[in-house]
CSV table of C-alpha atoms and ligand atoms in Angstrom, one decimal:
chain,number,residue,atom,x,y,z
A,1,MET,CA,0.0,0.0,0.1
A,2,PRO,CA,1.6,3.3,-1.1
A,3,LEU,CA,2.2,5.7,1.7
A,4,VAL,CA,-0.3,8.4,2.5
A,5,ILE,CA,0.9,11.4,4.7
A,6,PRO,CA,-2.1,13.0,6.3
A,7,GLN,CA,-2.0,16.8,6.4
A,8,TRP,CA,-0.8,17.1,9.9
A,9,ALA,CA,0.6,20.5,10.9
A,10,PRO,CA,1.7,20.1,14.5
A,11,ARG,CA,1.6,23.2,16.7
A,12,ALA,CA,4.2,23.7,19.6
A,13,PRO,CA,3.2,25.9,22.2
A,14,LEU,CA,5.3,29.1,22.8
A,15,GLU,CA,5.7,29.6,26.7
A,16,ALA,CA,7.5,32.3,28.9
A,17,LEU,CA,10.5,31.0,30.5
A,18,ARG,CA,11.0,32.3,34.1
A,19,LEU,CA,14.4,31.9,35.6
A,20,PRO,CA,16.3,34.1,38.1
A,21,TRP,CA,19.3,34.7,35.9
A,22,LEU,CA,17.0,35.9,33.2
A,23,ALA,CA,15.2,38.2,35.5
A,24,ARG,CA,18.4,39.7,36.9
A,25,ALA,CA,19.6,40.4,33.4
A,26,GLY,CA,16.3,41.7,32.1
A,27,VAL,CA,16.5,39.3,29.4
A,28,GLU,CA,13.1,37.7,28.3
A,29,VAL,CA,13.0,34.1,26.9
A,30,ALA,CA,10.0,32.2,25.2
A,31,VAL,CA,10.2,28.5,24.7
A,32,LEU,CA,8.9,26.9,21.6
A,33,ARG,CA,7.9,23.6,23.0
A,34,LEU,CA,8.7,20.9,20.3
A,35,ASP,CA,8.7,18.3,22.9
A,36,LEU,CA,4.9,18.7,23.2
A,37,ILE,CA,3.8,18.6,19.6
A,38,ASP,CA,2.3,15.0,19.9
A,39,PRO,CA,2.1,12.0,22.4
A,40,LEU,CA,4.2,9.8,20.0
A,41,VAL,CA,6.1,12.2,17.8
A,42,SER,CA,8.3,14.5,19.6
A,43,GLY,CA,10.9,17.2,18.8
A,44,ASN,CA,12.8,18.8,15.9
A,45,LYS,CA,13.2,15.4,14.3
A,46,TRP,CA,9.7,15.6,12.9
A,47,PHE,CA,10.4,18.7,11.0
A,48,LYS,CA,13.4,17.4,9.7
A,49,LEU,CA,11.5,14.0,8.5
A,50,VAL,CA,8.5,15.6,6.9
A,51,GLY,CA,10.1,16.5,3.6
A,52,HIS,CA,11.4,13.1,3.4
A,53,LEU,CA,8.0,11.5,4.1
A,54,HIS,CA,6.5,13.6,1.2
A,55,GLU,CA,9.4,12.7,-1.0
A,56,ALA,CA,8.8,9.0,-0.2
A,57,ALA,CA,5.1,9.4,-0.8
A,58,ALA,CA,5.5,11.1,-4.1
A,59,LEU,CA,7.9,8.3,-5.3
A,60,GLY,CA,5.2,5.6,-4.4
A,61,ALA,CA,7.2,4.0,-1.6
A,62,GLU,CA,5.3,2.1,1.1
A,63,GLY,CA,7.5,2.9,4.1
A,64,LEU,CA,10.9,4.3,5.3
A,65,ILE,CA,14.3,2.9,6.1
A,66,SER,CA,17.0,4.9,8.0
A,67,LEU,CA,19.9,4.5,10.3
A,68,GLY,CA,21.3,5.6,13.6
A,69,GLY,CA,22.5,4.6,17.2
A,70,ALA,CA,20.7,3.0,20.0
A,71,HIS,CA,19.9,6.6,21.4
A,72,SER,CA,18.9,8.0,18.1
A,73,ASN,CA,16.1,10.6,18.4
A,74,HIS,CA,15.9,10.6,14.6
A,75,LEU,CA,15.1,6.9,14.4
A,76,HIS,CA,12.6,7.3,17.4
A,77,ALA,CA,10.9,10.1,15.4
A,78,LEU,CA,10.7,7.9,12.4
A,79,ALA,CA,9.3,5.0,14.2
A,80,ALA,CA,6.8,7.1,16.0
A,81,ALA,CA,5.6,8.6,12.7
A,82,GLY,CA,5.3,5.2,11.1
A,83,ARG,CA,3.1,4.0,14.0
A,84,ARG,CA,1.1,7.3,14.0
A,85,PHE,CA,0.3,7.2,10.3
A,86,GLY,CA,0.4,3.3,9.7
A,87,PHE,CA,3.6,2.9,7.5
A,88,PRO,CA,6.3,0.3,7.9
A,89,THR,CA,9.8,1.4,9.2
A,90,VAL,CA,13.1,-0.3,9.3
A,91,GLY,CA,16.0,0.9,11.4
A,92,LEU,CA,19.6,-0.1,10.9
A,93,LEU,CA,21.4,0.3,14.0
A,94,ARG,CA,25.1,1.0,14.9
A,95,GLY,CA,26.8,-1.5,17.1
A,96,HIS,CA,25.5,-4.8,18.6
A,97,GLU,CA,22.2,-5.6,19.9
A,98,GLN,CA,21.5,-3.6,23.2
A,99,GLU,CA,18.4,-2.5,25.1
A,100,THR,CA,17.9,1.3,25.7
A,101,PRO,CA,14.6,3.3,26.4
A,102,THR,CA,14.9,4.4,22.8
A,103,VAL,CA,15.3,0.8,21.4
A,104,ALA,CA,12.3,-0.3,23.5
A,105,ASP,CA,10.3,2.5,22.0
A,106,LEU,CA,11.5,1.5,18.4
A,107,ARG,CA,10.3,-2.0,19.0
A,108,ALA,CA,6.9,-0.9,20.5
A,109,PHE,CA,6.4,1.5,17.6
A,110,GLY,CA,6.8,-1.8,15.3
A,111,MET,CA,10.1,-0.7,13.7
A,112,GLN,CA,12.0,-3.6,12.2
A,113,LEU,CA,15.6,-3.4,13.6
A,114,HIS,CA,18.8,-4.6,12.1
A,115,TRP,CA,22.1,-4.4,14.1
A,116,LEU,CA,25.0,-3.7,11.8
A,117,GLY,CA,28.0,-3.9,14.5
A,118,TYR,CA,30.4,-0.9,14.4
A,119,GLY,CA,32.3,-1.9,11.3
A,120,GLY,CA,29.1,-2.5,9.3
A,121,TYR,CA,27.8,1.0,10.5
A,122,ARG,CA,31.0,2.6,9.4
A,123,ALA,CA,30.5,1.3,5.8
A,124,ARG,CA,27.4,3.4,5.4
A,125,HIS,CA,29.2,5.9,3.3
A,126,ARG,CA,30.2,3.3,0.8
A,127,ALA,CA,28.6,3.5,-2.6
A,128,ASP,CA,27.4,0.0,-2.5
A,129,PHE,CA,26.1,0.2,1.2
A,130,TRP,CA,22.3,0.4,0.3
A,131,THR,CA,22.3,-2.3,-2.5
A,132,PRO,CA,21.3,-5.3,-0.4
A,133,TRP,CA,18.8,-3.2,1.9
A,134,ARG,CA,17.1,-1.9,-1.4
A,135,GLU,CA,16.8,-5.5,-2.6
A,136,ARG,CA,15.6,-6.7,0.7
A,137,TYR,CA,13.1,-3.8,1.2
A,138,PRO,CA,12.5,-2.5,-2.4
A,139,HIS,CA,9.3,-0.8,-1.4
A,140,LEU,CA,11.0,1.3,1.3
A,141,HIS,CA,12.4,5.0,0.7
A,142,THR,CA,15.8,5.7,2.3
A,143,VAL,CA,16.2,8.6,4.8
A,144,PRO,CA,19.8,9.8,5.2
A,145,GLU,CA,21.2,9.6,8.7
A,146,GLY,CA,19.7,12.2,11.0
A,147,GLY,CA,17.2,13.3,8.3
A,148,GLY,CA,19.6,16.3,7.5
A,149,GLY,CA,20.2,18.2,4.3
A,150,LEU,CA,18.3,20.8,2.6
A,151,LEU,CA,15.0,18.9,2.7
A,152,GLY,CA,15.3,18.4,6.4
A,153,ALA,CA,16.1,22.2,6.9
A,154,ARG,CA,13.2,23.3,4.9
A,155,GLY,CA,10.9,21.3,7.1
A,156,CYS,CA,12.2,23.4,10.0
A,157,ALA,CA,11.3,26.6,8.4
A,158,ALA,CA,7.7,25.9,9.9
A,159,LEU,CA,9.2,26.8,13.3
A,160,LEU,CA,9.2,30.4,12.4
A,161,GLU,CA,5.7,30.8,11.4
A,162,MET,CA,4.6,28.6,14.6
A,163,ALA,CA,6.5,31.0,16.8
A,164,GLN,CA,5.5,34.3,15.1
A,165,ALA,CA,1.7,33.3,15.3
A,166,GLN,CA,2.0,33.1,19.1
A,167,LEU,CA,4.1,36.1,20.0
A,168,ALA,CA,1.0,38.4,20.4
A,169,SER,CA,-0.3,36.0,23.1
A,170,LEU,CA,2.9,36.7,25.0
A,171,GLY,CA,2.5,40.3,24.6
A,172,TRP,CA,5.7,40.4,22.5
A,173,PRO,CA,5.7,43.1,19.7
A,174,ASP,CA,8.9,41.3,18.2
A,175,TYR,CA,11.8,39.2,19.3
A,176,HIS,CA,15.6,39.7,18.8
A,177,GLY,CA,16.8,36.3,18.0
A,178,TRP,CA,16.7,32.5,18.4
A,179,TRP,CA,18.7,30.2,20.6
A,180,LEU,CA,18.7,26.4,20.0
A,181,ALA,CA,20.9,23.3,20.2
A,182,ALA,CA,22.8,22.4,17.2
A,183,GLY,CA,23.9,18.9,16.3
A,184,THR,CA,24.2,18.6,12.6
A,185,GLY,CA,23.0,22.3,12.4
A,186,THR,CA,20.1,21.3,10.0
A,187,THR,CA,17.4,22.7,12.3
A,188,LEU,CA,19.5,26.0,12.8
A,189,ALA,CA,19.9,26.2,9.0
A,190,GLY,CA,16.2,25.9,8.5
A,191,LEU,CA,15.6,28.8,10.8
A,192,VAL,CA,18.3,30.9,9.1
A,193,LEU,CA,16.7,30.1,5.7
A,194,ALA,CA,13.3,31.2,6.9
A,195,GLU,CA,14.4,34.3,8.7
A,196,ARG,CA,16.4,35.5,5.6
A,197,GLY,CA,18.6,37.8,8.0
A,198,ALA,CA,15.5,39.4,9.8
A,199,HIS,CA,16.8,38.1,13.3
A,200,PRO,CA,20.0,36.1,14.2
A,201,VAL,CA,20.0,32.5,15.1
A,202,HIS,CA,22.4,31.3,17.8
A,203,GLY,CA,23.3,27.6,17.7
A,204,ALA,CA,24.7,26.0,20.9
A,205,LEU,CA,26.9,23.2,19.6
A,206,ALA,CA,26.2,20.0,21.1
A,207,VAL,CA,29.2,18.4,19.4
A,208,PRO,CA,32.8,19.5,19.4
A,209,ALA,CA,33.7,22.5,17.2
A,210,ASP,CA,35.6,20.2,14.8
A,211,HIS,CA,32.7,18.1,13.8
A,212,GLY,CA,32.0,20.2,10.8
A,213,VAL,CA,28.6,21.8,11.7
A,214,ALA,CA,29.7,25.1,10.2
A,215,GLY,CA,30.5,23.5,6.8
A,216,GLN,CA,27.2,21.6,6.9
A,217,VAL,CA,25.3,24.8,7.7
A,218,ARG,CA,27.2,26.7,4.9
A,219,GLU,CA,26.4,23.8,2.4
A,220,ILE,CA,22.6,23.9,3.2
A,221,LEU,CA,22.5,27.7,2.9
A,222,GLY,CA,24.4,27.4,-0.5
A,223,GLN,CA,22.1,24.9,-1.8
A,224,ALA,CA,19.3,27.2,-1.1
A,225,GLY,CA,21.0,30.1,-2.8
A,226,GLN,CA,21.5,32.0,0.5
A,227,GLY,CA,24.7,33.4,1.8
A,228,ASP,CA,26.5,32.1,4.8
A,229,GLN,CA,25.2,34.6,7.4
A,230,GLY,CA,22.5,35.3,9.8
A,231,TYR,CA,23.7,32.9,12.4
A,232,ARG,CA,26.4,32.3,15.0
A,233,LEU,CA,27.7,29.0,16.6
A,234,VAL,CA,28.5,28.9,20.3
A,235,GLU,CA,30.6,26.2,22.0
A,236,ALA,CA,28.1,24.3,24.3
A,237,CYS,CA,29.3,20.6,24.3
A,238,ARG,CA,31.4,20.7,27.5
A,239,GLY,CA,34.1,18.1,26.4
A,240,GLY,CA,32.1,15.9,23.8
A,241,PHE,CA,28.9,14.8,22.5
A,242,ALA,CA,26.5,13.4,25.2
A,243,LYS,CA,29.2,13.8,27.8
A,244,VAL,CA,27.5,14.9,31.2
A,245,ASP,CA,29.5,16.6,33.9
A,246,ALA,CA,28.5,17.4,37.5
A,247,GLU,CA,28.1,21.0,36.9
A,248,LEU,CA,25.8,20.4,34.0
A,249,LEU,CA,23.6,18.0,36.0
A,250,ALA,CA,23.4,20.4,38.9
A,251,SER,CA,22.6,23.4,36.8
A,252,MET,CA,20.1,21.4,34.7
A,253,ARG,CA,18.3,20.3,37.9
A,254,ASP,CA,18.0,24.0,39.1
A,255,MET,CA,16.9,25.2,35.8
A,256,GLU,CA,14.1,22.4,35.7
A,257,ASP,CA,13.1,23.1,39.2
A,258,GLU,CA,13.0,26.9,38.9
A,259,SER,CA,11.1,27.0,35.5
A,260,GLY,CA,9.1,23.7,35.3
A,261,LEU,CA,10.6,23.0,32.0
A,262,PRO,CA,11.8,19.4,31.5
A,263,LEU,CA,15.4,19.1,29.8
A,264,GLU,CA,17.8,16.3,28.9
A,265,PRO,CA,21.5,16.6,29.1
A,266,VAL,CA,22.5,16.0,25.6
A,267,TYR,CA,21.0,18.9,23.7
A,268,THR,CA,18.4,21.0,25.5
A,269,GLY,CA,20.3,21.2,28.9
A,270,LYS,CA,23.5,22.1,27.4
A,271,ALA,CA,21.9,24.7,25.2
A,272,LEU,CA,20.2,26.4,28.1
A,273,LEU,CA,23.2,26.3,30.3
A,274,ALA,CA,25.3,27.9,27.5
A,275,LEU,CA,22.5,30.5,27.2
A,276,ARG,CA,23.0,31.1,30.9
A,277,ARG,CA,26.6,31.8,30.5
A,278,SER,CA,26.1,34.0,27.8
A,279,VAL,CA,23.4,36.0,29.6
A,280,GLU,CA,25.6,36.2,32.5
A,281,ALA,CA,28.4,37.4,30.4
A,282,GLY,CA,26.4,40.4,29.4
A,283,ASP,CA,26.0,39.4,25.8
A,284,PHE,CA,22.5,40.5,25.8
A,285,VAL,CA,21.3,44.0,26.8
A,286,ALA,CA,18.2,44.3,29.2
A,287,GLY,CA,15.0,44.2,27.1
A,288,THR,CA,16.3,41.6,24.8
A,289,ARG,CA,13.7,39.0,23.8
A,290,LEU,CA,14.9,35.6,22.7
A,291,LEU,CA,13.0,32.5,21.4
A,292,PHE,CA,14.6,29.2,22.7
A,293,VAL,CA,13.8,26.1,20.7
A,294,HIS,CA,13.1,23.0,22.9
A,295,THR,CA,14.2,20.4,20.4
A,296,GLY,CA,12.8,17.5,22.4
A,297,GLY,CA,14.8,14.4,23.0
A,298,LEU,CA,13.2,13.7,26.4
A,299,GLN,CA,12.7,9.9,25.7
A,300,GLY,CA,16.5,9.7,25.9
A,301,ARG,CA,16.6,11.6,29.3
A,302,THR,CA,16.9,8.5,31.6
A,303,ALA,CA,19.6,6.8,29.5
A,304,ALA,CA,21.7,10.1,29.1
A,305,LEU,CA,21.5,10.5,32.9
A,306,ASP,CA,22.8,7.0,33.6
A,307,PRO,CA,25.5,7.5,36.3
A,308,MET,CA,27.8,5.2,34.4
A,309,ARG,CA,28.2,8.0,31.7
A,310,ILE,CA,28.5,10.9,33.9
A,311,CYS,CA,32.2,12.2,33.9
A,312,PRO,CA,33.7,14.0,36.8
B,1,PLP,C1,18.9,16.0,16.7
B,1,PLP,C2,18.6,17.0,18.0
B,1,PLP,C3,19.1,18.2,17.9
B,1,PLP,C4,19.9,18.7,16.8
B,1,PLP,O1,19.3,18.9,15.6
B,1,PLP,P1,20.2,19.3,14.4
B,1,PLP,O2,19.2,19.7,13.3
B,1,PLP,O3,21.1,18.0,14.0
B,1,PLP,O4,21.2,20.3,14.7
B,1,PLP,C5,18.9,19.1,19.0
B,1,PLP,N1,18.0,18.6,20.0
B,1,PLP,C6,17.5,17.3,20.1
B,1,PLP,C7,16.7,17.0,21.3
B,1,PLP,C8,17.7,16.6,19.1
B,1,PLP,O5,17.3,15.3,19.0
């Protein structure tokens, strides 16, 4: 049965964020809660996927196949979308079979899983990597790792309209910029494309600076015919992707308690802590109004907080 994507335009609420360090600096922040768009499908990954789903439907595919790790928010969103809209999904996983909360959800959502080992996963960039999978699943459309690229970025442009439509409800006449976690930079690039220079986008890097995010953003903007401007990348990874340190944990718990906003340590916790450092350094004058994107990822919270993974 060919895939049909219903017209679903999720709406994330925009909520004022109250924290003492914001009040002290006179900076206002509103959070676009992508973690609340749907009980199954959560976070920025839906927006990165939507273009790929429409492409799959246009090509007459019946479902989708993609790849990622045992904590992949991308596979989680894909599996959840498959469950929600009733199409088959296949996930190719890095490493050896293991149980994580994310993997448990993938299974519960009905995703067919294949574990590739580490070497097998590294081969994903080889020209012939997909051949056996296309033979095995000829009716499935392939989504690149993480749902990135220009197609992924374009889907994230919806975030701009969603936030702008709710500014008046907060009593905001305008805003002065965006702040969000960046992993591949695809979501950030989507906002930069949509803003066309009207407001700057600040990306808090969840990965080390040498992971090529700047190059990936530049490439997407170039493919869209836009110049490499309108954004700034800020170091926020604190020693490595998914590395959790005691100061991050303490600060994240304080911010959660004080604001009521749930966070996880890999992306949103680090991004908000980086914003705190920036606000406390005086980077934003009093009266600044910022939009913070809650990019989701809460289903990985428990695993990411595993004491075995916390570094001193
Ligand atoms: C994937 C992810 C990001 C990073 O998004 P990119 O588009 O890759 O920059 C941020 N936050 C969460 C929760 C994510 O799952």
